[in-house]
Amino acid sequence: MSDKKPERRDFLFTASYAVGAVGVAAVVWPLVDQMNPDASVKALASTEVDVSSLKPGNTITVLWRGKPVFIRRRTQEEIAEARSVKMEDLIHPEKDEDRAKNPEWLVMLGVCTHLGCVPLNDKGDYDGWFCPCHGSHYDTSGRIRKGPAPWNMEVPKYEFVNAKTIKIG
Amino acid sequence: MSEHEYTPTSKAGKWFNDRLPLLTLANHLTDYPTPKNLNYWWTFGGILTFCLITQIVTGLTLAMHYIAHADMAFESVEHIMRDVNYGWLIRYIHANGASMFFLAVYIHIFRSLFYGSYKSPREIIWIIGIIIYLLMMAAAFMGYVLPWGQMSFWGATVITNLFSAIPLVGEGIVTWLWGGYSVDNPTLTRFFTLHYLIPFLILGLVVLHIWALHVPGNNNPVGIDIKKPSKDTVPFHPYIVIKDGFALLMFMIVFAFFVFYAPNILGHADNYIEANPLVTPAHIVPEWYLLPFYAILRSVPDKLLGVVAMLSAILILAVLPWLDTSKIRSAVFRPLYKQFYWILVADVLILGYMGAMPAEGLYLLIARVATAYYFLHFLVILPVLGLKERTIPLPLSITEPVLGGSPNMAMAKKKESKIE
């Protein structure tokens, strides 16, 4: 095989296989891509939430893109606690100032970054959230402090439309 | 195995068989020479075939009433339970049938581990078996999602999120699996499709599994090759058919007990609450047959490594024929391996128990030790043992122990009767 010189026929074989492979890939791709989020799922982009009834220390959970979003109006102690943490103590270092632009309001996906359970409010060793599935502890800024989760709870894109309403997405 | 030419007696049979040799195949299957010393641990292959057919038949009938839609799935399952004629029976057989299937497959796998059935020349049978086992787990997981209860929803969330541990592409893969940004209707419809497909893939693999088995023939409790087919074997029909049939009847008694007297004991009450994406149940636990692997997942404190450990625990079985360096098949002649075998059985049972307990304190510690031992068994103990162990001399044939010819055999027989 190795001492045989390539012939015209070898070239034809290789060219045929290459064209065949491209053809197969072109047919397979639509079959694979049909499983990705469709247009109607992508269209459910944003949700507006009235937060005027929340008192400090209250949390509401709303559904956005099928996922729970925590909106917490934090107390002064919780803000102080979140802002006093040293960066080197964090598993996934993020400043509370970057996570909550308006310190009183913490808006984040209520999804544990380990395997996607919904953490419980006001639980755990760091006065924030605790995930009952595999024991991840989050602090008052929703940052992972202990347990198997690798990242802080995600802060989605959101804005205050007016003083009472938050628009998520 | 049977090399003799088969000729149908009737003229029509001969005409047909010359064109499609189905009768030759049937003759091969009935006359297939089987070692005459097979014990009852060898009846689980037949029992598993029964389980697969039961799942397919009950599954097909359930699919006539089930509606794969996030808004209607839960209700349609209740409709099956309350309104459909014998719907309760069919669903309970299907749900408990999954557990029975796994019970039988675990006995079947541990039979192979004890008698070294995975060793040369039966590696391909073994590897096909491991693929079937993986497909069974996929089918069971997706089937559990279909009723769209709380455990369905959160089990699906947790298991699909395992893929998010893959660096870089993990999140993209999870979104692709879901068909959205969370487990939702697109996830349910595709799981239903795949749950429907997999049993037929398994059926095809079972044919290959049996085909590969019929090339070298069955292993046996003594674990040595058949020397004289005329003396050492009996035809599959009627000898093995009757024995398998009797074992199947015993198995069906256990099966019927669960279906009629404790149909929900192996399930979780939370799954009778409709799926709610805002609330996770306090204790998410998989079905009992996945618990050992769940314990391994949780005993590793790192997300990616936990997933890697869990998958390795299953895939390591595929390379077992090469990890076990011993040429002796049956544990009857391997006094040390036999002890390590039972330690492994205990280790897997402990892992299963720890998987059902909360992952904290002493439970977590024990789960970690048991996980470490599991890998130690396959990666260190088995390779070393094969080289160092002093084994008991093998008999000359499988007939010899039956006739009581050698002193070694008296010993082997005594040990074997203990196992049975």
Coordinates of C-alpha atoms in Angstrom, one line a residue:
Chain A
M1 CA 0.0 0.0 0.0
S2 CA 2.6 2.5 1.1
D3 CA 5.0 1.9 -1.8
K4 CA 2.2 2.2 -4.4
K5 CA 2.1 5.5 -6.2
P6 CA -1.2 7.3 -6.0
E7 CA -3.2 6.8 -9.2
R8 CA -5.9 8.8 -10.9
R9 CA -8.4 6.3 -9.4
D10 CA -7.2 7.1 -5.8
F11 CA -7.8 10.8 -6.5
L12 CA -11.3 10.0 -7.7
F13 CA -12.0 7.9 -4.6
T14 CA -10.8 10.7 -2.3
A15 CA -12.7 13.3 -4.2
S16 CA -15.9 11.2 -4.0
Y17 CA -15.6 10.6 -0.3
A18 CA -15.0 14.3 0.3
V19 CA -18.1 15.4 -1.7
G20 CA -20.1 12.7 0.0
A21 CA -19.0 13.9 3.5
V22 CA -20.0 17.5 2.7
G23 CA -23.4 16.2 1.5
V24 CA -24.0 14.2 4.6
A25 CA -23.0 17.1 6.8
A26 CA -25.4 19.4 4.9
V27 CA -28.3 17.0 5.5
V28 CA -27.4 16.2 9.1
W29 CA -27.2 19.9 10.2
P30 CA -30.9 20.7 9.8
L31 CA -31.8 17.5 11.7
V32 CA -29.5 18.6 14.6
D33 CA -30.4 22.3 14.6
Q34 CA -34.1 21.6 14.8
M35 CA -33.6 20.7 18.4
N36 CA -32.2 24.2 19.3
P37 CA -34.7 26.8 20.7
D38 CA -37.2 27.7 18.1
A39 CA -38.5 31.2 17.1
S40 CA -41.4 31.1 19.4
V41 CA -39.2 30.2 22.4
K42 CA -36.7 33.0 21.5
A43 CA -39.6 35.5 21.1
L44 CA -40.5 35.3 24.8
A45 CA -37.7 37.8 25.5
S46 CA -38.8 40.1 28.3
T47 CA -41.0 40.3 31.3
E48 CA -42.1 43.4 33.3
V49 CA -42.6 43.1 37.0
D50 CA -44.3 45.4 39.4
V51 CA -42.1 45.5 42.6
S52 CA -43.8 48.4 44.4
S53 CA -45.3 46.0 47.1
L54 CA -41.9 44.7 48.2
K55 CA -40.6 45.7 51.6
P56 CA -37.0 45.4 52.6
G57 CA -36.2 41.8 53.3
N58 CA -38.8 40.5 50.9
T59 CA -38.2 38.4 47.8
I60 CA -40.5 37.6 44.9
T61 CA -39.9 34.9 42.3
V62 CA -41.1 35.5 38.8
L63 CA -40.8 33.3 35.7
W64 CA -38.7 34.5 32.8
R65 CA -37.9 32.2 29.8
G66 CA -39.2 29.3 31.9
K67 CA -36.7 30.0 34.6
P68 CA -37.3 31.5 38.1
V69 CA -35.9 35.0 38.7
F70 CA -35.4 36.2 42.3
I71 CA -36.1 39.9 42.9
R72 CA -35.0 40.8 46.5
R73 CA -35.3 44.1 48.2
R74 CA -32.3 43.8 50.5
T75 CA -32.0 45.2 54.0
Q76 CA -29.2 47.5 55.0
E77 CA -27.5 44.7 57.0
E78 CA -27.6 42.4 54.0
I79 CA -26.0 45.1 51.7
A80 CA -23.3 45.8 54.3
E81 CA -22.6 42.1 54.6
A82 CA -22.4 41.6 50.9
R83 CA -20.1 44.6 50.4
S84 CA -17.7 43.7 53.2
V85 CA -16.7 40.4 51.8
K86 CA -13.0 40.2 50.6
M87 CA -12.6 39.1 47.0
E88 CA -10.1 36.4 47.9
D89 CA -12.8 34.6 50.0
L90 CA -14.9 34.1 47.0
I91 CA -15.0 31.0 44.7
H92 CA -16.2 33.1 41.8
P93 CA -15.0 36.7 42.6
E94 CA -17.5 39.4 41.7
K95 CA -18.1 42.7 43.5
D96 CA -21.5 43.2 45.0
E97 CA -21.4 46.7 43.4
D98 CA -21.3 45.0 39.9
R99 CA -24.1 42.5 40.7
A100 CA -26.5 45.1 42.2
K101 CA -26.1 48.5 40.6
N102 CA -28.9 49.8 42.9
P103 CA -27.8 48.2 46.2
E104 CA -31.3 47.8 47.5
W105 CA -32.3 45.6 44.6
L106 CA -30.8 42.2 43.8
V107 CA -32.2 40.6 40.6
M108 CA -30.8 37.2 39.5
L109 CA -31.7 33.9 38.0
G110 CA -33.0 31.6 40.8
V111 CA -31.1 28.7 39.3
C112 CA -28.3 27.0 41.2
T113 CA -25.2 26.9 38.9
H114 CA -24.5 23.3 39.9
L115 CA -27.3 21.3 38.4
G116 CA -30.2 23.8 38.0
C117 CA -32.3 23.4 41.1
V118 CA -34.1 26.5 42.7
P119 CA -32.2 27.5 45.9
L120 CA -34.2 28.3 49.1
N121 CA -34.5 31.9 50.3
D122 CA -33.0 33.0 53.7
K123 CA -31.2 29.7 54.2
G124 CA -27.6 28.5 54.4
D125 CA -24.5 29.5 56.2
Y126 CA -24.1 32.9 54.5
D127 CA -27.6 34.3 55.2
G128 CA -28.5 34.2 51.5
W129 CA -29.7 31.1 49.6
F130 CA -29.2 27.4 50.0
C131 CA -29.7 24.8 47.3
P132 CA -31.4 21.7 48.8
C133 CA -30.3 19.4 46.0
H134 CA -26.6 19.1 46.6
G135 CA -25.9 21.7 49.3
S136 CA -24.6 24.9 47.7
H137 CA -24.6 28.0 50.0
Y138 CA -25.0 31.5 48.5
D139 CA -24.4 34.8 50.3
T140 CA -26.7 37.9 50.3
S141 CA -25.3 38.9 46.9
G142 CA -26.2 35.4 45.4
R143 CA -22.5 34.5 45.2
I144 CA -21.4 30.9 45.7
R145 CA -19.6 30.5 49.0
K146 CA -19.6 26.7 49.8
G147 CA -20.7 23.6 48.0
P148 CA -20.4 22.1 44.5
A149 CA -21.8 25.0 42.4
P150 CA -19.0 26.6 40.3
W151 CA -20.4 30.1 39.8
N152 CA -22.5 32.8 41.4
M153 CA -26.2 32.9 40.5
E154 CA -26.4 34.7 37.1
V155 CA -27.6 38.3 37.0
P156 CA -29.8 38.7 33.9
K157 CA -30.0 41.9 31.8
Y158 CA -32.7 44.1 33.5
E159 CA -33.6 47.7 34.0
F160 CA -36.0 49.9 36.0
V161 CA -38.6 51.1 33.5
N162 CA -39.9 53.5 36.3
A163 CA -39.7 53.6 40.1
K164 CA -42.1 50.6 40.4
T165 CA -41.4 48.4 37.5
I166 CA -38.5 46.2 36.6
K167 CA -38.1 44.9 33.0
I168 CA -36.2 41.6 32.8
G169 CA -34.6 40.7 29.5
Chain B
M1 CA -22.4 -24.0 17.4
S2 CA -24.2 -26.9 15.8
E3 CA -22.3 -27.5 12.6
H4 CA -24.5 -30.2 11.2
E5 CA -26.6 -29.4 8.1
Y6 CA -30.3 -29.1 8.8
T7 CA -32.9 -30.2 6.2
P8 CA -36.6 -29.6 6.8
T9 CA -38.6 -32.8 6.5
S10 CA -41.6 -31.4 4.5
K11 CA -41.3 -30.5 0.9
A12 CA -42.8 -27.0 1.5
G13 CA -40.4 -26.5 4.4
K14 CA -37.4 -27.4 2.3
W15 CA -38.6 -25.1 -0.5
F16 CA -39.0 -22.2 1.9
N17 CA -35.7 -22.9 3.7
D18 CA -33.7 -22.9 0.5
R19 CA -34.9 -19.4 -0.2
L20 CA -34.8 -18.0 3.4
P21 CA -33.2 -20.3 5.9
L22 CA -35.4 -19.3 8.8
L23 CA -36.0 -23.0 9.7
T24 CA -32.2 -23.5 9.9
L25 CA -32.1 -20.6 12.4
A26 CA -35.0 -22.0 14.4
N27 CA -33.3 -25.4 14.4
H28 CA -30.0 -23.8 15.6
L29 CA -31.8 -22.1 18.4
T30 CA -33.6 -25.2 19.7
D31 CA -30.7 -27.5 19.3
Y32 CA -28.1 -25.0 20.6
P33 CA -25.8 -27.0 22.8
T34 CA -25.8 -25.6 26.4
P35 CA -23.4 -26.5 29.2
K36 CA -25.3 -29.0 31.4
N37 CA -24.0 -27.4 34.6
L38 CA -25.7 -24.0 34.2
N39 CA -27.3 -22.9 37.5
Y40 CA -30.2 -20.6 38.1
W41 CA -28.0 -17.4 37.8
W42 CA -28.0 -18.2 34.1
T43 CA -31.8 -17.9 33.8
F44 CA -31.7 -14.1 33.9
G45 CA -31.0 -13.7 30.2
G46 CA -34.4 -15.2 29.4
I47 CA -36.0 -13.1 32.2
L48 CA -34.5 -9.9 30.7
T49 CA -35.9 -10.8 27.3
F50 CA -39.3 -11.1 29.0
C51 CA -38.8 -7.7 30.7
L52 CA -38.0 -6.0 27.4
I53 CA -41.0 -7.5 25.7
T54 CA -43.2 -6.5 28.6
Q55 CA -42.0 -2.9 28.5
I56 CA -42.5 -2.7 24.8
V57 CA -46.0 -4.1 24.9
T58 CA -47.2 -2.0 27.9
G59 CA -45.4 1.0 26.5
L60 CA -47.1 0.8 23.1
T61 CA -50.5 0.5 24.8
L62 CA -49.8 3.4 27.2
A63 CA -48.7 5.6 24.2
M64 CA -52.2 5.2 22.8
H65 CA -53.6 7.3 25.7
Y66 CA -50.7 9.4 26.8
I67 CA -50.3 13.0 25.5
A68 CA -46.8 14.4 25.3
H69 CA -47.5 18.0 26.0
A70 CA -46.4 20.0 29.1
D71 CA -50.0 21.2 29.7
M72 CA -51.6 17.8 29.3
A73 CA -49.1 15.1 30.2
F74 CA -49.7 15.0 33.9
E75 CA -53.5 14.9 33.4
S76 CA -53.3 12.3 30.7
V77 CA -51.4 10.0 33.0
E78 CA -54.1 10.5 35.7
H79 CA -56.6 9.8 32.9
I80 CA -54.9 6.5 32.2
M81 CA -55.0 5.7 35.9
R82 CA -58.7 6.5 36.4
D83 CA -60.5 6.3 33.1
V84 CA -58.8 4.0 30.7
N85 CA -59.9 0.4 30.9
Y86 CA -57.2 -1.5 32.9
G87 CA -55.0 1.7 32.4
W88 CA -53.9 1.4 36.1
L89 CA -52.7 -2.1 35.5
I90 CA -50.8 -1.4 32.3
R91 CA -49.2 1.7 33.8
Y92 CA -48.2 -0.1 37.1
I93 CA -46.7 -3.0 35.1
H94 CA -44.8 -0.5 32.9
A95 CA -43.5 1.6 35.9
N96 CA -42.6 -1.4 38.1
G97 CA -41.4 -3.3 35.0
A98 CA -38.6 -0.7 34.8
S99 CA -37.5 -1.6 38.3
M100 CA -37.8 -5.4 37.6
F101 CA -35.8 -4.9 34.4
F102 CA -33.0 -3.3 36.4
L103 CA -33.2 -5.9 39.2
A104 CA -32.7 -8.6 36.6
V105 CA -29.9 -6.8 34.7
Y106 CA -28.0 -6.2 37.9
I107 CA -28.2 -9.9 38.8
H108 CA -27.2 -10.7 35.2
I109 CA -24.2 -8.4 35.4
F110 CA -23.0 -9.6 38.8
R111 CA -23.4 -13.2 37.5
S112 CA -20.9 -12.3 34.8
L113 CA -18.6 -10.7 37.3
F114 CA -18.6 -13.8 39.5
Y115 CA -18.1 -16.4 36.8
G116 CA -15.8 -14.2 34.6
S117 CA -18.2 -14.4 31.6
Y118 CA -16.7 -11.1 30.3
K119 CA -13.3 -12.7 29.6
S120 CA -11.9 -14.0 26.3
P121 CA -13.5 -15.0 24.0
R122 CA -16.7 -13.2 25.2
E123 CA -15.6 -9.6 25.3
I124 CA -17.9 -8.5 22.5
I125 CA -20.9 -10.0 24.2
W126 CA -20.0 -8.1 27.4
I127 CA -19.4 -4.8 25.6
I128 CA -22.8 -5.0 23.8
G129 CA -24.3 -5.8 27.2
I130 CA -22.8 -2.6 28.6
I131 CA -24.2 -0.6 25.7
I132 CA -27.6 -2.1 26.4
Y133 CA -27.3 -1.2 30.0
L134 CA -26.5 2.4 29.1
L135 CA -29.5 2.6 26.8
M136 CA -31.6 1.1 29.5
M137 CA -30.6 3.9 31.8
A138 CA -31.3 6.5 29.1
A139 CA -34.7 5.0 28.4
A140 CA -35.6 4.7 32.1
F141 CA -34.6 8.4 32.8
M142 CA -36.6 9.7 29.9
G143 CA -39.6 7.5 30.8
Y144 CA -39.5 8.9 34.3
V145 CA -39.8 12.5 32.8
L146 CA -43.0 11.7 30.8
P147 CA -45.6 11.9 33.7
W148 CA -44.5 15.5 34.2
G149 CA -44.6 15.4 37.9
Q150 CA -42.2 17.3 40.2
M151 CA -39.6 14.5 40.2
S152 CA -39.9 14.2 36.5
F153 CA -39.3 17.9 36.0
W154 CA -36.5 18.3 38.5
G155 CA -34.9 15.0 37.6
A156 CA -34.8 16.1 34.0
T157 CA -33.3 19.5 35.1
V158 CA -30.6 18.0 37.2
I159 CA -29.6 15.2 34.7
T160 CA -29.5 17.5 31.7
N161 CA -27.5 20.0 33.6
L162 CA -24.8 17.4 34.0
F163 CA -23.8 18.3 30.5
S164 CA -23.2 21.9 31.5
A165 CA -20.1 20.7 33.3
I166 CA -18.4 20.2 29.9
P167 CA -16.1 23.2 29.4
L168 CA -16.9 25.8 26.8
V169 CA -19.7 24.0 24.9
G170 CA -21.6 22.7 28.0
E171 CA -24.2 25.5 28.2
G172 CA -24.8 25.3 24.4
I173 CA -25.4 21.5 24.6
V174 CA -27.9 21.9 27.5
T175 CA -29.9 24.5 25.6
W176 CA -29.8 22.2 22.6
L177 CA -31.0 19.3 24.7
W178 CA -33.8 21.4 26.2
G179 CA -34.8 23.1 23.0
G180 CA -35.2 26.3 25.1
Y181 CA -33.9 28.0 28.2
S182 CA -35.3 25.5 30.6
V183 CA -36.9 22.1 30.7
D184 CA -40.2 22.7 29.0
N185 CA -42.6 21.4 26.3
P186 CA -39.9 20.9 23.6
T187 CA -37.9 18.8 26.1
L188 CA -40.9 16.6 26.9
T189 CA -41.8 15.9 23.2
R190 CA -38.3 14.9 22.3
F191 CA -37.9 12.8 25.4
F192 CA -41.1 11.0 24.4
T193 CA -39.7 10.3 20.9
L194 CA -36.5 9.0 22.2
H195 CA -38.1 6.9 25.0
Y196 CA -40.2 5.3 22.2
L197 CA -37.1 4.7 20.0
I198 CA -34.6 3.3 22.5
P199 CA -36.4 0.0 23.3
F200 CA -36.2 -1.0 19.6
L201 CA -32.5 -0.1 19.6
I202 CA -32.1 -2.4 22.6
L203 CA -34.1 -5.1 20.8
G204 CA -31.6 -4.9 18.0
L205 CA -28.6 -5.0 20.3
V206 CA -30.2 -8.0 22.1
V207 CA -30.1 -9.9 18.8
L208 CA -26.4 -9.0 18.4
H209 CA -25.8 -10.0 22.1
I210 CA -27.3 -13.4 21.5
W211 CA -25.6 -13.8 18.2
A212 CA -22.2 -13.0 19.8
L213 CA -23.1 -15.5 22.5
H214 CA -23.9 -18.3 20.1
V215 CA -20.4 -18.1 18.5
P216 CA -18.4 -19.3 21.5
G217 CA -21.4 -20.7 23.4
N218 CA -22.3 -20.1 27.1
N219 CA -19.8 -19.8 29.9
N220 CA -20.6 -22.0 32.8
P221 CA -20.1 -22.1 36.6
V222 CA -16.8 -24.0 36.3
G223 CA -15.7 -21.5 33.7
I224 CA -13.7 -23.9 31.5
D225 CA -14.3 -24.6 27.8
I226 CA -16.5 -27.4 26.7
K227 CA -14.3 -30.4 25.7
K228 CA -16.8 -32.9 24.4
P229 CA -20.1 -31.4 23.3
S230 CA -21.8 -34.8 23.4
K231 CA -20.9 -35.3 27.1
D232 CA -20.8 -31.7 28.4
T233 CA -23.9 -30.2 26.8
V234 CA -27.6 -30.5 26.6
P235 CA -29.8 -29.0 23.8
F236 CA -31.4 -25.6 24.6
H237 CA -34.8 -27.1 24.0
P238 CA -36.3 -28.6 26.1
Y239 CA -33.7 -28.5 29.0
I240 CA -32.9 -24.8 29.2
V241 CA -36.3 -23.7 28.1
I242 CA -38.0 -25.5 31.0
K243 CA -35.4 -24.2 33.5
D244 CA -35.7 -20.6 32.2
G245 CA -39.5 -21.0 32.3
F246 CA -39.5 -22.1 35.9
A247 CA -37.2 -19.2 36.9
L248 CA -39.4 -16.8 35.0
L249 CA -42.4 -17.9 36.9
M250 CA -40.7 -17.3 40.2
F251 CA -39.6 -13.9 38.9
M252 CA -43.2 -13.0 37.9
I253 CA -44.3 -13.7 41.4
V254 CA -42.0 -11.0 42.7
F255 CA -43.1 -8.7 39.8
A256 CA -46.8 -9.3 40.5
F257 CA -46.2 -8.5 44.2
F258 CA -45.0 -5.1 43.4
V259 CA -47.7 -4.4 40.7
F260 CA -50.6 -5.5 42.9
Y261 CA -49.5 -4.9 46.5
A262 CA -47.0 -2.2 46.5
P263 CA -47.2 -0.4 43.1
N264 CA -45.8 2.9 44.4
I265 CA -43.2 1.7 46.9
L266 CA -40.4 2.1 44.5
G267 CA -41.5 5.6 43.3
H268 CA -41.6 9.0 44.9
A269 CA -44.7 10.7 46.2
D270 CA -43.5 14.0 44.8
N271 CA -44.1 12.7 41.3
Y272 CA -47.9 12.9 42.0
I273 CA -47.5 16.7 42.2
E274 CA -47.6 18.4 38.8
A275 CA -44.3 19.9 37.6
N276 CA -43.7 23.4 38.9
P277 CA -40.6 25.2 37.6
L278 CA -40.6 27.6 40.6
V279 CA -40.2 25.0 43.4
T280 CA -37.7 22.3 43.7
P281 CA -38.7 19.4 46.0
A282 CA -36.7 19.2 49.2
H283 CA -35.0 15.9 48.3
I284 CA -34.3 15.1 44.7
V285 CA -33.4 11.4 44.5
P286 CA -33.2 9.3 41.3
E287 CA -34.9 5.9 41.1
W288 CA -33.2 3.2 43.2
Y289 CA -31.4 1.6 40.2
L290 CA -29.4 4.8 39.6
L291 CA -28.5 5.6 43.2
P292 CA -24.9 4.1 43.3
F293 CA -23.9 6.4 40.4
Y294 CA -25.7 9.3 42.0
A295 CA -23.7 8.8 45.2
I296 CA -20.5 8.8 43.2
L297 CA -21.5 12.1 41.5
R298 CA -22.2 13.8 44.8
S299 CA -19.2 12.5 46.6
V300 CA -16.9 14.5 44.4
P301 CA -16.9 18.2 45.5
D302 CA -16.1 19.5 42.0
K303 CA -18.8 19.8 39.3
L304 CA -16.9 18.6 36.3
L305 CA -14.9 15.9 38.1
G306 CA -18.1 14.6 39.7
V307 CA -19.7 14.1 36.3
V308 CA -16.5 12.5 35.0
A309 CA -16.3 10.1 38.0
M310 CA -20.0 9.1 37.5
L311 CA -19.6 8.4 33.8
S312 CA -16.2 6.6 34.4
A313 CA -17.9 4.3 37.0
I314 CA -20.1 2.9 34.2
L315 CA -17.6 3.1 31.3
I316 CA -14.9 1.3 33.3
L317 CA -17.0 -1.8 33.0
A318 CA -16.5 -1.8 29.2
V319 CA -12.7 -2.3 29.6
L320 CA -13.1 -4.8 32.4
P321 CA -12.0 -7.7 30.1
W322 CA -8.6 -6.1 29.9
L323 CA -8.4 -4.8 33.5
D324 CA -8.9 -8.4 34.9
T325 CA -5.6 -10.0 34.1
S326 CA -6.5 -13.5 35.4
K327 CA -7.0 -16.2 32.8
I328 CA -9.2 -18.2 35.2
R329 CA -12.8 -17.3 34.6
S330 CA -14.9 -18.7 37.5
A331 CA -14.5 -17.2 41.0
V332 CA -15.0 -20.8 42.3
F333 CA -11.3 -21.3 41.5
R334 CA -10.1 -17.9 42.6
P335 CA -10.2 -17.8 46.5
L336 CA -9.0 -14.2 46.8
Y337 CA -11.0 -12.8 43.9
K338 CA -14.1 -14.3 45.4
Q339 CA -13.6 -12.3 48.6
F340 CA -13.0 -9.1 46.7
Y341 CA -16.1 -9.8 44.6
W342 CA -18.3 -9.9 47.7
I343 CA -16.6 -6.7 49.0
L344 CA -17.5 -5.0 45.7
V345 CA -21.1 -6.2 46.0
A346 CA -21.3 -4.7 49.5
D347 CA -19.5 -1.5 48.2
V348 CA -22.1 -1.0 45.5
L349 CA -25.0 -1.6 47.9
I350 CA -23.4 0.9 50.3
L351 CA -23.1 3.5 47.5
G352 CA -26.8 2.9 46.7
Y353 CA -27.8 3.6 50.2
M354 CA -25.6 6.7 50.4
G355 CA -27.1 8.0 47.2
A356 CA -30.6 8.0 48.9
M357 CA -29.3 9.9 52.0
P358 CA -28.5 13.6 52.2
A359 CA -25.0 14.4 51.0
E360 CA -23.5 15.6 54.3
G361 CA -21.6 14.6 57.4
L362 CA -20.9 10.9 57.9
Y363 CA -23.0 9.9 54.8
L364 CA -20.8 11.9 52.6
L365 CA -17.6 10.5 54.2
I366 CA -18.8 6.9 53.7
A367 CA -19.9 7.7 50.1
R368 CA -16.4 9.0 49.4
V369 CA -14.6 6.0 50.8
A370 CA -17.0 3.7 48.9
T371 CA -16.4 5.7 45.7
A372 CA -12.6 5.4 46.1
Y373 CA -12.9 1.7 46.7
Y374 CA -15.1 1.2 43.6
F375 CA -12.3 2.5 41.4
L376 CA -9.6 0.8 43.5
H377 CA -11.3 -2.5 42.8
F378 CA -11.2 -2.2 39.0
L379 CA -8.0 -0.2 38.5
V380 CA -5.7 -1.8 41.1
I381 CA -7.1 -4.9 42.8
L382 CA -8.2 -6.7 39.6
P383 CA -5.0 -6.2 37.5
V384 CA -2.7 -7.1 40.5
L385 CA -4.8 -10.0 41.7
G386 CA -4.7 -11.7 38.3
L387 CA -0.9 -11.8 38.5
K388 CA -0.4 -12.7 42.1
E389 CA -3.3 -14.9 43.1
R390 CA -2.8 -18.7 43.7
T391 CA -5.8 -20.3 42.1
I392 CA -7.3 -23.7 42.7
P393 CA -6.5 -26.3 39.9
L394 CA -9.2 -26.5 37.2
P395 CA -11.0 -29.8 36.5
L396 CA -10.4 -31.5 33.2
S397 CA -14.0 -31.1 32.0
I398 CA -17.3 -29.8 33.2
T399 CA -18.6 -33.4 33.4
E400 CA -15.8 -34.4 35.8
P401 CA -17.2 -32.6 38.8
V402 CA -20.7 -34.0 38.1
L403 CA -19.3 -37.5 38.1
G404 CA -17.2 -36.8 41.2
G405 CA -13.9 -37.7 39.5
S406 CA -11.3 -35.5 41.2
P407 CA -10.7 -34.2 44.7
N408 CA -10.5 -30.6 43.5
M409 CA -14.0 -30.9 42.2
A410 CA -15.4 -32.0 45.5
M411 CA -14.2 -28.7 46.9
A412 CA -15.5 -26.7 44.0
K413 CA -18.8 -28.4 44.2
K414 CA -19.1 -27.6 47.9
K415 CA -18.3 -24.0 47.3
E416 CA -20.7 -23.8 44.4
S417 CA -23.6 -25.2 46.4
K418 CA -23.0 -22.4 48.9
I419 CA -23.3 -19.8 46.1
E420 CA -26.5 -21.3 44.9

